[in-house]
């Protein structure tokens, strides 16, 4: 199988993995702050990756490349998460998820603006169809505006801006990662980026009192944290592999599978209702991917 086809499969696996992590997060987020959870997630991920990185030998990075890779890691794991958390304080999760689903569209525009990727009508149509699929999956709560007066309007704008900022941050990282992934092996790049994000998240987690006492989580929550950490470590490497061998827009499109996966797993594991919107959304997301990848 060609590296491009493997990259497409890797992107699909990442989209599903992100959706699974969303469901797993529901088991733990009520017992620990969101930044502290992110810190645990990526700190454990770094511990898992460290022995593998040491086993394959120390990578020889050019000094000028270490700082940009670290900054990309901080943006993707620190700034992006902080903006999403801010958005969720002001707008419903469904609406924030829908705005964040513009990630591949923004990636397409940035790729075209920097001449790293061509802006074709077919890919644009495919991205648009997949976003509509996400909207259908999330239901009317994602698109109906609140009617709570001027303050609610201001909150809605703040939340929407933060969610759009998170999507833009992810798009920037997806486009800028590729030169370093073509220059160095995927594993060392991923480890440096994740380690830098752990240092950044440790500073933010201080505000949540993470270092005041050991997190008090029950057995199910710890199991969820470990699952998220292990899958994040592997999923991040798979994601970088996909970015290395396929255009960023085609890779990020598969994030449309994450809300659909979360909805399906929510039905299986949490007893949430399986609606016609979820089924219809899955059909549109897959159709959009088919159009873009045809």
mmCIF file of N, CA and C in Angstrom, residues 29 31-40 81 85 89 201-213:
data_model
loop_
_atom_site.group_PDB
_atom_site.id
_atom_site.type_symbol
_atom_site.label_atom_id
_atom_site.label_comp_id
_atom_site.label_asym_id
_atom_site.label_seq_id
_atom_site.Cartn_x
_atom_site.Cartn_y
_atom_site.Cartn_z
ATOM 1 N N UNK A 29 -13.653 14.294 33.512
ATOM 2 C CA UNK A 29 -13.575 15.746 33.574
ATOM 3 C C UNK A 29 -14.333 16.326 34.770
ATOM 4 N N UNK A 31 -14.106 15.255 37.743
ATOM 5 C CA UNK A 31 -13.311 15.048 38.941
ATOM 6 C C UNK A 31 -11.959 15.761 38.903
ATOM 7 N N UNK A 32 -11.650 16.413 37.790
ATOM 8 C CA UNK A 32 -10.363 17.088 37.649
ATOM 9 C C UNK A 32 -10.535 18.233 36.655
ATOM 10 N N UNK A 33 -9.788 19.306 36.839
ATOM 11 C CA UNK A 33 -9.882 20.449 35.940
ATOM 12 C C UNK A 33 -9.459 20.093 34.529
ATOM 13 N N UNK A 34 -9.986 20.801 33.529
ATOM 14 C CA UNK A 34 -9.672 20.474 32.128
ATOM 15 C C UNK A 34 -8.194 20.624 31.786
ATOM 16 N N UNK A 35 -7.524 21.649 32.339
ATOM 17 C CA UNK A 35 -6.100 21.819 32.057
ATOM 18 C C UNK A 35 -5.295 20.734 32.765
ATOM 19 N N UNK A 36 -5.680 20.408 33.992
ATOM 20 C CA UNK A 36 -4.990 19.344 34.728
ATOM 21 C C UNK A 36 -5.140 18.004 34.020
ATOM 22 N N UNK A 37 -6.329 17.767 33.457
ATOM 23 C CA UNK A 37 -6.556 16.537 32.703
ATOM 24 C C UNK A 37 -5.660 16.501 31.471
ATOM 25 N N UNK A 38 -5.549 17.635 30.786
ATOM 26 C CA UNK A 38 -4.683 17.697 29.615
ATOM 27 C C UNK A 38 -3.222 17.462 30.003
ATOM 28 N N UNK A 39 -2.806 18.017 31.143
ATOM 29 C CA UNK A 39 -1.435 17.821 31.607
ATOM 30 C C UNK A 39 -1.163 16.341 31.891
ATOM 31 N N UNK A 40 -2.075 15.687 32.626
ATOM 32 C CA UNK A 40 -1.917 14.257 32.885
ATOM 33 C C UNK A 40 -1.861 13.469 31.579
ATOM 34 N N UNK A 81 -6.217 24.083 23.389
ATOM 35 C CA UNK A 81 -7.064 23.571 24.475
ATOM 36 C C UNK A 81 -7.601 24.721 25.321
ATOM 37 N N UNK A 85 -11.520 25.533 25.905
ATOM 38 C CA UNK A 85 -12.092 25.614 27.256
ATOM 39 C C UNK A 85 -12.784 26.952 27.472
ATOM 40 N N UNK A 89 -17.043 27.871 28.101
ATOM 41 C CA UNK A 89 -17.573 28.643 29.220
ATOM 42 C C UNK A 89 -18.674 29.608 28.771
ATOM 43 N N UNK A 201 1.593 23.363 29.785
ATOM 44 C CA UNK A 201 0.380 23.007 30.519
ATOM 45 C C UNK A 201 0.629 22.953 32.025
ATOM 46 N N UNK A 202 1.847 22.619 32.431
ATOM 47 C CA UNK A 202 2.168 22.577 33.859
ATOM 48 C C UNK A 202 2.008 23.957 34.484
ATOM 49 N N UNK A 203 2.375 24.990 33.739
ATOM 50 C CA UNK A 203 2.202 26.360 34.238
ATOM 51 C C UNK A 203 0.721 26.692 34.378
ATOM 52 N N UNK A 204 -0.082 26.334 33.359
ATOM 53 C CA UNK A 204 -1.511 26.617 33.404
ATOM 54 C C UNK A 204 -2.215 25.813 34.498
ATOM 55 N N UNK A 205 -1.790 24.556 34.691
ATOM 56 C CA UNK A 205 -2.432 23.687 35.685
ATOM 57 C C UNK A 205 -2.194 24.168 37.105
ATOM 58 N N UNK A 206 -1.172 24.981 37.308
ATOM 59 C CA UNK A 206 -0.928 25.530 38.639
ATOM 60 C C UNK A 206 -2.131 26.330 39.117
ATOM 61 N N UNK A 207 -2.772 27.031 38.206
ATOM 62 C CA UNK A 207 -3.952 27.817 38.560
ATOM 63 C C UNK A 207 -5.128 26.964 38.988
ATOM 64 N N UNK A 208 -5.148 25.685 38.613
ATOM 65 C CA UNK A 208 -6.203 24.767 39.030
ATOM 66 C C UNK A 208 -5.837 24.008 40.297
ATOM 67 N N UNK A 209 -4.651 24.323 40.860
ATOM 68 C CA UNK A 209 -4.221 23.652 42.083
ATOM 69 C C UNK A 209 -3.744 22.235 41.864
ATOM 70 N N UNK A 210 -3.278 21.927 40.652
ATOM 71 C CA UNK A 210 -2.872 20.559 40.337
ATOM 72 C C UNK A 210 -1.743 20.078 41.234
ATOM 73 N N UNK A 211 -0.810 20.968 41.555
ATOM 74 C CA UNK A 211 0.375 20.566 42.325
ATOM 75 C C UNK A 211 0.175 20.694 43.836
ATOM 76 N N UNK A 212 -1.014 21.073 44.249
ATOM 77 C CA UNK A 212 -1.286 21.171 45.693
ATOM 78 C C UNK A 212 -1.515 19.801 46.320
ATOM 79 N N UNK A 213 -2.057 18.875 45.549
ATOM 80 C CA UNK A 213 -2.329 17.526 46.061
ATOM 81 C C UNK A 213 -2.474 16.579 44.884
#
